[in-house]
Amino acid sequence: MKLVHILLRYSRGAALLAIAAGCLSGLAGTGLLAVLNSAIHRSAQGTPGDLLLPFLGLAGLFAASRLLSGYLLDRVSLSTVFGLRSQLSWDILGTPLNRLESIGSHRLTAVLTSDISSIAGALQRLSPLCINFAILLGGLAYLGWLSWKVLLLVVVILPFGVVTYQLPNLRARSRQRQARAVTDQVFEHYRGVTEGAKELQLNRRRRHAFMTRLDEAGRLFQKLRIESLTLFRIASTWGQLLLFLLIGTLVFFLARTIGLPQATVTGAALVLLYILNPLQSLLDALPDLAQAAVSLENVEKLGLSLARTRGDHAAEPEPILPVAALELRGVRYSHPGEEEIGFSVGPIDLRLEPGELVFVTGGNGSGKTTLAKLITGLYTPVEGQVRLNGRVITPETLEWCRQHVSAVFADFYLFRELLGLGQGAAFAGVQDLLTRLQLRHKVRIEDGSFTTLSLSQGQRKRLALLTTWLEDRPLVLFDEWAADQDPVFRDFFYTQVLPQLKEQGKTVVVISHDDRYYGIADRVLKLDQGALLSEERVREPRIAIAARGMAG
């Protein structure tokens, strides 16, 4: 079973001990049944007392092993779930950005939440499953000791029961796979609810059409899940009914037909009734196990898919260089699937020098963001070379190259904690910078974290700027940073922040449509349909620049 294999992967010793303890508990329970059966028959003779000590011993063994198995499997299962999520997270962070974009965030979220939760639920069931399975096997063994003829009857009927049980079971698993596929659609719609609320509120027709699609996906998921659960319930009920029919056949027909002693008939009936609950538990667990199997397939498929493309970032990269001269030579990039429609960025020849401020402009779809991701190392070119300080960037040195870059993208994510940032010289003026950004009255930095992120988009982008400043990397990129700012902070960004970064010797790239401020740039690059159309070298500023410095 794959779930057991997963457990063994993360904690082999504890998992084996837990499974062994569960089996021991089940066998002890079967032993209790045998002792009780013998005591019932001896009570007629008045001599059941000599079985008291074995009964108490087996009862203690049953309880202790059951508790030990549950405790160990709880620990191992929780550790396994955390390990799966951690491994998948590392895989995601080690996967090229274009691959993640093609997979879709909704699918990644569904795997990290829904699928892993299904696996966690199934792992929690393993302890009682081990116990019940051991009880079932022990009960059948004891049944054979009572009468091989009765065991033979069970063995003959068992294949028929298994086949007829599997028929609805297989259909139920098919429905679960279909339901899991619909889950990705449902998560994508939920993402639309949270991230597209403004647009949906402004357009009634779009809102109703969107909700119709969401409801359709939800109803389809509900239909498939109900069908699968109903089929599992049919299979479970049939399993129970078959066992009762077997007991009835034994009591009403076989006892006289094959001449079984009354004690044997009573003991066999007691065994079959005893294994009814464990059998029911095993059958009831099948929907969760089947769902976990489907979820595990999704996790493994995604993990293998990611592992095929991810780089090895386990080793610590080389030290960061103080300055960054980045060069693109004949670089061309095409998004997966767009080669056929003819759109690509490049070939581009570009050199960015330390202490240089470069603006990038162009219309929508011109390739500005793709160029930004090539510069930052988030995309790797399909043709050409990227060089950092004359060194050709290869898959082995890509991680090292990325450590020279700080960026604030248009779709930036702001972390509450200042993760990976030390307390160096860049922190010296952080409180003053918060004041100049007019954020000190709303947010503070305490214990290495922002006290709140409940801010407007423009204010959050200012905090992202602050984080970039604290990273103190030699190459800095801003993607439409000023788009969400009022005139005061737009002017602050262009006339104070950018010149200060330039004075520090950093290579600064700014994607912007604010042509009023192009005069502060050393160069202005214009892109159109993925091609670098023109490069204007600015010699004299067209606006007054007050480069006063960050400290005023």
XYZ file of C-alpha atoms in Angstrom:
552
model
C 0.000 0.000 0.000
C 1.348 3.423 -0.990
C 0.286 5.030 2.284
C 2.341 2.542 4.267
C 5.262 3.177 1.925
C 4.934 6.921 2.572
C 4.960 6.299 6.329
C 8.041 4.129 6.057
C 9.787 6.788 3.981
C 9.542 9.407 6.722
C 9.829 7.295 9.881
C 10.581 3.659 9.213
C 11.286 2.493 12.777
C 8.300 4.129 14.472
C 5.953 3.179 11.607
C 6.974 -0.503 11.730
C 6.638 -0.545 15.522
C 3.189 1.074 15.288
C 1.986 -1.439 12.696
C 3.389 -4.326 14.749
C 1.679 -3.010 17.887
C -1.601 -2.702 15.997
C -1.347 -6.293 14.764
C -0.486 -7.462 18.269
C -3.548 -5.661 19.617
C -5.740 -7.371 17.045
C -4.307 -10.785 17.857
C -4.762 -10.125 21.568
C -8.394 -9.273 20.864
C -8.808 -12.593 19.039
C -7.195 -14.332 21.998
C -9.714 -12.690 24.284
C -12.494 -14.056 22.096
C -11.051 -17.573 22.328
C -10.688 -17.357 26.112
C -14.240 -16.008 26.504
C -15.629 -18.728 24.257
C -13.873 -21.398 26.320
C -15.028 -19.775 29.581
C -18.652 -19.769 28.381
C -18.552 -23.493 27.722
C -16.703 -24.220 30.984
C -19.172 -22.175 32.981
C -21.707 -24.903 32.323
C -19.324 -27.231 34.157
C -18.564 -24.658 36.852
C -14.808 -24.438 36.144
C -14.084 -21.177 34.257
C -11.877 -19.725 37.008
C -8.560 -21.013 35.628
C -9.034 -18.800 32.555
C -9.212 -15.560 34.553
C -5.476 -14.845 34.520
C -5.102 -15.439 30.746
C -8.146 -13.218 30.223
C -6.685 -10.380 32.314
C -3.267 -10.737 30.666
C -4.695 -10.611 27.170
C -6.941 -7.677 28.110
C -3.909 -5.725 29.358
C -1.913 -6.615 26.239
C -4.813 -5.593 24.023
C -5.168 -2.175 25.702
C -1.429 -1.421 25.917
C -0.640 -2.391 22.329
C -3.687 -0.510 21.031
C -2.651 2.671 22.838
C 0.971 2.309 21.710
C -0.040 1.762 18.099
C -2.374 4.763 18.089
C 0.177 7.035 19.730
C 2.995 6.091 17.363
C 0.856 6.277 14.247
C -0.500 9.678 15.278
C 3.050 10.969 15.615
C 4.255 9.358 12.407
C 1.220 10.414 10.365
C 1.478 14.050 11.439
C 5.215 14.013 10.736
C 4.542 12.447 7.352
C 1.948 15.047 6.396
C 4.324 17.845 7.366
C 7.102 16.119 5.428
C 4.923 15.840 2.319
C 3.949 19.503 2.472
C 7.538 20.558 3.104
C 8.888 18.413 0.270
C 6.239 19.690 -2.131
C 6.948 23.282 -1.081
C 10.662 22.788 -1.765
C 9.777 21.286 -5.148
C 7.609 24.296 -5.970
C 10.292 26.801 -4.945
C 12.882 24.888 -6.960
C 10.791 24.793 -10.120
C 11.223 27.283 -12.983
C 8.691 30.073 -12.814
C 7.286 29.425 -16.293
C 6.501 25.842 -15.280
C 4.671 27.029 -12.143
C 2.708 29.531 -14.207
C 1.637 26.789 -16.623
C 0.489 24.549 -13.745
C -1.548 27.325 -12.152
C -1.674 28.514 -8.556
C -5.156 27.031 -8.053
C -3.843 23.529 -8.763
C -0.836 23.982 -6.496
C -3.120 25.260 -3.725
C -5.508 22.319 -4.164
C -2.647 19.839 -3.831
C -1.120 21.542 -0.786
C -4.468 21.787 1.015
C -7.158 19.400 -0.194
C -4.949 16.509 -1.340
C -2.581 16.581 1.611
C -5.556 16.801 3.989
C -7.073 13.682 2.392
C -3.787 11.846 2.860
C -3.632 13.045 6.476
C -7.132 11.706 7.167
C -6.253 8.321 5.690
C -3.036 8.132 7.700
C -5.008 8.744 10.880
C -7.075 5.642 10.056
C -4.075 3.344 9.725
C -3.888 2.513 13.419
C -7.460 1.120 13.718
C -7.050 -0.465 10.283
C -4.033 -2.454 11.453
C -5.908 -3.553 14.570
C -9.075 -4.503 12.687
C -7.168 -6.335 9.984
C -5.299 -8.324 12.623
C -8.606 -9.120 14.366
C -10.028 -10.291 11.039
C -7.076 -12.569 10.319
C -6.959 -13.821 13.892
C -10.693 -14.500 13.854
C -10.404 -16.523 10.647
C -7.502 -18.493 12.142
C -9.520 -19.233 15.281
C -12.477 -20.192 13.098
C -10.256 -22.732 11.346
C -9.167 -24.120 14.693
C -12.824 -24.547 15.683
C -13.857 -26.213 12.408
C -11.964 -26.472 9.125
C -15.287 -27.147 7.406
C -16.678 -23.763 8.456
C -13.430 -22.047 7.439
C -13.615 -23.801 4.078
C -17.132 -22.447 3.622
C -15.899 -18.938 4.368
C -12.949 -19.363 1.980
C -15.273 -20.583 -0.783
C -17.724 -17.709 -0.329
C -14.964 -15.112 0.117
C -13.969 -14.820 -3.608
C -17.614 -14.306 -4.546
C -17.914 -11.615 -1.907
C -14.690 -9.926 -3.026
C -15.730 -9.856 -6.697
C -19.242 -8.579 -6.020
C -17.852 -6.058 -3.543
C -15.281 -4.714 -6.020
C -17.807 -3.976 -8.757
C -19.391 -0.934 -7.054
C -16.069 -0.158 -5.401
C -14.273 0.323 -8.725
C -17.042 2.564 -10.026
C -16.819 4.582 -6.808
C -13.066 5.130 -7.270
C -13.698 6.289 -10.835
C -16.183 8.849 -9.529
C -13.654 10.023 -6.937
C -11.025 10.615 -9.600
C -13.531 12.656 -11.594
C -14.483 14.595 -8.462
C -10.820 15.342 -7.752
C -10.379 16.728 -11.261
C -13.372 19.017 -10.684
C -11.761 20.193 -7.419
C -9.149 22.139 -9.409
C -11.949 23.984 -11.208
C -13.698 24.743 -7.914
C -10.486 26.151 -6.376
C -9.937 28.299 -9.456
C -13.457 29.728 -9.080
C -12.906 30.378 -5.357
C -9.738 32.232 -6.270
C -11.850 34.345 -8.620
C -14.223 35.129 -5.750
C -11.446 36.423 -3.498
C -9.191 38.111 -6.058
C -11.810 39.333 -8.528
C -14.403 40.637 -6.092
C -14.094 44.238 -7.339
C -14.596 43.337 -10.984
C -17.508 41.028 -10.205
C -19.255 43.618 -8.080
C -19.002 46.171 -10.876
C -20.503 43.947 -13.576
C -23.789 42.253 -12.747
C -23.892 40.099 -15.877
C -20.334 38.912 -15.361
C -21.086 38.216 -11.683
C -24.129 36.096 -12.490
C -22.316 34.238 -15.277
C -19.372 33.612 -12.947
C -21.584 32.346 -10.141
C -23.435 30.120 -12.602
C -20.128 28.503 -13.563
C -19.127 28.173 -9.917
C -22.463 26.591 -8.989
C -22.227 24.206 -11.952
C -18.772 23.086 -10.880
C -19.948 22.760 -7.267
C -22.994 20.724 -8.242
C -20.895 18.444 -10.451
C -18.441 17.902 -7.591
C -21.323 17.218 -5.195
C -22.940 14.790 -7.670
C -19.718 12.827 -8.201
C -18.946 12.694 -4.473
C -22.478 11.552 -3.586
C -22.326 8.875 -6.286
C -18.958 7.628 -5.036
C -20.051 7.592 -1.386
C -23.306 5.833 -2.285
C -21.443 3.168 -4.236
C -19.045 2.674 -1.327
C -22.029 2.405 1.016
C -23.645 -0.190 -1.249
C -20.430 -2.185 -1.229
C -20.112 -1.885 2.556
C -23.731 -2.911 3.139
C -23.362 -5.876 0.818
C -20.289 -6.989 2.754
C -22.225 -6.889 6.018
C -25.250 -8.640 4.526
C -23.073 -11.389 3.103
C -21.605 -12.047 6.532
C -25.072 -12.278 8.118
C -26.173 -14.648 5.335
C -23.120 -16.757 6.096
C -24.019 -16.910 9.801
C -27.606 -17.780 8.911
C -26.437 -20.558 6.570
C -24.215 -21.923 9.337
C -26.898 -21.868 12.034
C -29.961 -22.930 10.068
C -28.557 -25.382 7.526
C -24.952 -26.536 7.933
C -25.080 -27.330 11.621
C -27.418 -30.256 10.929
C -26.226 -31.057 7.397
C -22.579 -31.705 8.308
C -23.240 -32.578 11.935
C -21.370 -29.776 13.732
C -21.423 -29.885 17.555
C -23.456 -27.172 19.201
C -20.348 -25.751 20.889
C -18.633 -25.391 17.510
C -21.669 -23.738 15.957
C -21.901 -21.310 18.867
C -18.169 -20.532 18.735
C -18.195 -20.058 14.948
C -21.219 -17.783 15.108
C -19.522 -15.818 17.903
C -16.358 -15.429 15.803
C -18.290 -14.262 12.748
C -20.223 -11.749 14.838
C -16.966 -10.630 16.466
C -15.282 -9.890 13.147
C -18.363 -8.023 11.889
C -17.308 -4.704 13.446
C -13.681 -4.899 12.248
C -14.934 -5.839 8.794
C -17.360 -2.925 8.823
C -14.567 -0.556 9.899
C -12.365 -1.798 7.082
C -15.139 -1.309 4.554
C -16.035 2.133 5.913
C -12.408 3.210 5.620
C -12.260 2.364 1.924
C -13.738 5.697 0.700
C -11.102 7.643 2.649
C -8.351 5.310 1.499
C -9.519 5.546 -2.101
C -9.676 9.332 -1.882
C -6.208 9.365 -0.336
C -4.931 7.149 -3.164
C -6.309 9.611 -5.726
C -4.783 12.525 -3.787
C -1.466 10.732 -3.540
C -1.498 10.228 -7.305
C -1.980 13.980 -7.730
C 0.838 14.768 -5.313
C 3.180 12.285 -6.961
C 2.325 13.447 -10.477
C 2.897 17.039 -9.499
C 6.062 16.179 -7.596
C 7.517 14.179 -10.480
C 6.522 16.905 -12.904
C 8.277 19.487 -10.794
C 11.293 17.291 -10.107
C 11.919 16.864 -13.828
C 12.480 20.597 -14.268
C 13.757 21.863 -10.933
C 17.375 22.732 -10.312
C 19.475 21.532 -7.433
C 19.555 24.368 -4.934
C 20.687 22.328 -1.956
C 24.237 23.733 -2.009
C 24.909 27.220 -0.674
C 25.573 29.586 -3.612
C 28.772 31.553 -3.967
C 29.117 34.927 -2.205
C 27.278 37.898 -3.701
C 29.470 40.293 -5.672
C 29.425 43.995 -4.647
C 28.489 45.204 -8.154
C 26.494 43.615 -10.957
C 27.144 44.117 -14.666
C 24.505 42.069 -16.473
C 24.714 41.279 -20.167
C 22.202 39.612 -22.485
C 23.677 38.286 -25.720
C 21.262 37.185 -28.403
C 18.710 36.256 -25.734
C 15.358 34.992 -26.934
C 12.467 33.598 -24.890
C 9.148 32.013 -25.857
C 6.453 31.057 -23.412
C 5.489 27.356 -23.584
C 2.800 26.892 -26.223
C 3.342 30.328 -27.773
C 6.016 29.271 -30.231
C 3.297 28.214 -32.668
C 1.572 31.609 -32.658
C 4.841 33.386 -33.329
C 5.244 35.556 -30.193
C 8.612 35.596 -28.481
C 10.866 38.133 -26.797
C 14.153 38.750 -28.538
C 16.715 38.245 -29.726
C 17.955 40.967 -27.382
C 21.465 42.294 -26.912
C 21.711 44.410 -23.796
C 24.336 45.359 -21.239
C 23.469 46.873 -17.852
C 26.331 48.550 -16.009
C 26.828 49.181 -12.263
C 25.662 52.651 -11.267
C 23.387 52.852 -14.293
C 19.690 53.758 -14.226
C 17.766 52.256 -17.126
C 14.081 52.768 -17.916
C 12.122 50.185 -19.939
C 8.946 51.242 -21.718
C 6.502 49.774 -24.213
C 2.862 48.959 -24.710
C 0.893 46.128 -23.163
C 2.118 42.776 -24.412
C 5.379 44.236 -25.656
C 7.439 41.881 -23.488
C 8.487 44.198 -20.645
C 7.616 41.773 -17.812
C 9.173 38.856 -19.691
C 12.363 40.883 -20.115
C 12.257 41.700 -16.388
C 12.049 37.993 -15.552
C 14.969 37.269 -17.885
C 17.041 39.989 -16.198
C 16.227 38.647 -12.721
C 16.919 35.017 -13.699
C 13.344 33.857 -13.145
C 13.140 32.880 -16.826
C 15.966 31.120 -18.640
C 16.382 31.965 -22.339
C 15.719 29.397 -25.043
C 18.536 30.983 -27.040
C 21.498 33.194 -26.238
C 23.538 33.825 -23.118
C 23.152 35.770 -19.905
C 26.403 36.947 -18.306
C 26.974 38.406 -14.857
C 30.250 40.311 -14.578
C 31.455 38.413 -17.638
C 30.547 34.970 -16.291
C 28.134 32.919 -18.382
C 25.091 31.891 -16.351
C 24.429 28.155 -16.509
C 21.809 26.037 -14.698
C 24.446 25.433 -12.022
C 25.085 29.161 -11.446
C 21.523 30.405 -11.943
C 20.786 30.417 -8.215
C 23.975 32.427 -7.594
C 22.930 34.927 -10.256
C 19.502 35.428 -8.703
C 21.053 36.351 -5.346
C 22.347 39.573 -6.892
C 18.836 40.848 -7.641
C 16.061 42.542 -5.681
C 12.777 43.234 -7.409
C 9.301 44.614 -6.823
C 7.022 43.187 -9.502
C 3.603 44.516 -10.401
C 2.067 41.380 -8.835
C 4.393 41.445 -5.828
C 3.845 39.453 -2.625
C 4.614 41.104 0.681
C 5.852 38.938 3.563
C 5.084 40.060 7.082
C 8.446 38.859 8.386
C 11.681 40.337 7.064
C 12.874 36.865 6.170
C 16.542 36.335 5.380
C 17.469 39.947 6.154
C 20.221 40.692 8.624
C 20.713 43.782 10.762
C 23.464 45.363 8.653
C 24.111 48.898 7.494
C 20.968 48.940 5.380
C 18.912 48.842 8.579
C 20.474 52.016 9.954
C 17.966 54.399 8.434
C 14.947 52.111 8.333
C 12.890 54.055 10.875
C 13.619 57.320 9.073
C 12.640 55.694 5.773
C 9.344 54.549 7.303
C 8.729 58.164 8.276
C 9.589 59.462 4.800
C 7.242 56.870 3.305
C 4.537 58.167 5.708
C 4.051 54.699 7.160
C 5.501 55.025 10.641
C 2.090 55.938 12.113
C 0.575 52.766 10.626
C 3.261 50.100 10.764
C 6.404 49.398 12.738
C 9.165 46.814 12.556
C 9.221 44.721 15.723
C 11.154 41.487 16.232
C 12.040 41.379 12.552
C 8.426 41.686 11.338
C 5.989 44.333 10.171
C 3.336 44.874 12.811
C 0.565 44.891 10.179
C -0.049 44.395 6.476
C -3.616 45.751 6.557
C -2.757 48.662 4.302
C -3.758 50.055 0.937
C -2.103 48.681 -2.221
C 0.053 51.781 -2.521
C 1.172 51.542 1.109
C 1.931 47.843 0.743
C 4.043 48.636 -2.304
C 5.984 51.172 -0.238
C 6.737 48.408 2.274
C 7.884 46.230 -0.625
C 10.230 49.069 -1.603
C 11.494 49.152 1.975
C 12.164 45.397 1.869
C 14.077 45.792 -1.398
C 16.141 48.560 0.155
C 17.016 46.346 3.130
C 18.048 43.448 0.861
C 20.824 45.714 -0.430
C 21.430 43.768 -3.655
C 23.638 45.174 -6.453
C 20.877 44.939 -9.108
C 17.429 46.365 -8.396
C 14.337 46.135 -10.625
C 10.998 47.907 -10.258
C 7.991 46.898 -12.380
C 5.512 49.797 -12.551
C 6.184 50.643 -8.887
C 4.736 54.152 -9.127
C 1.466 53.026 -10.759
C -0.366 52.846 -7.387
C 1.201 55.941 -5.818
C -0.099 59.471 -5.456
C 1.906 62.331 -7.048
C 3.905 62.979 -3.868
C 5.250 59.444 -3.563
C 5.643 59.103 -7.309
C 7.946 62.121 -7.241
C 9.687 60.776 -4.111
C 10.393 57.503 -5.893
C 11.783 59.006 -9.068
C 13.684 61.986 -7.674
C 15.032 60.553 -4.431
C 14.925 56.748 -4.229
C 16.232 55.975 -7.718
C 19.087 58.536 -7.682
C 20.134 57.302 -4.250
C 20.301 53.705 -5.480
C 22.287 54.862 -8.498
C 24.733 56.772 -6.269
C 25.303 53.567 -4.280
C 26.615 51.951 -7.463
C 23.628 49.712 -8.013
C 22.338 48.650 -11.403
C 18.759 49.947 -11.484
C 16.105 48.876 -14.008
C 12.682 50.564 -13.956
C 9.676 49.530 -16.034
C 7.635 52.697 -16.307
C 5.300 54.754 -18.482
C 5.994 57.972 -16.553
C 7.744 59.755 -19.458
C 7.858 62.936 -17.377
C 10.700 61.347 -15.398
C 12.649 59.743 -18.247
C 15.193 62.552 -17.928
C 16.710 61.058 -14.786
C 17.618 57.858 -16.639
C 20.930 57.061 -18.274
C 19.067 55.111 -20.964
C 15.501 54.520 -22.022
C 14.741 51.207 -23.756
C 11.595 50.752 -25.812
C 10.086 47.339 -26.494
C 7.434 46.460 -29.027
C 6.100 42.936 -29.731
C 9.085 41.391 -27.979
C 11.714 43.341 -29.894
C 14.026 46.066 -28.608
C 13.068 48.856 -31.022
C 15.106 51.767 -29.762
C 17.563 52.766 -27.105
C 17.718 56.415 -26.153
C 20.720 57.572 -24.172
C 19.699 60.563 -22.088
C 22.398 63.192 -21.813
C 20.713 66.089 -20.062
C 17.820 65.784 -17.596
C 14.526 67.227 -18.767
C 13.315 67.817 -15.212
C 14.920 69.191 -12.080
C 16.321 66.457 -9.896
C 16.604 66.929 -6.153
C 18.870 64.026 -5.213
C 18.833 64.727 -1.509
C 19.542 61.175 -0.296
C 17.459 58.862 1.790
C 18.416 60.502 5.087
C 17.383 63.920 3.866
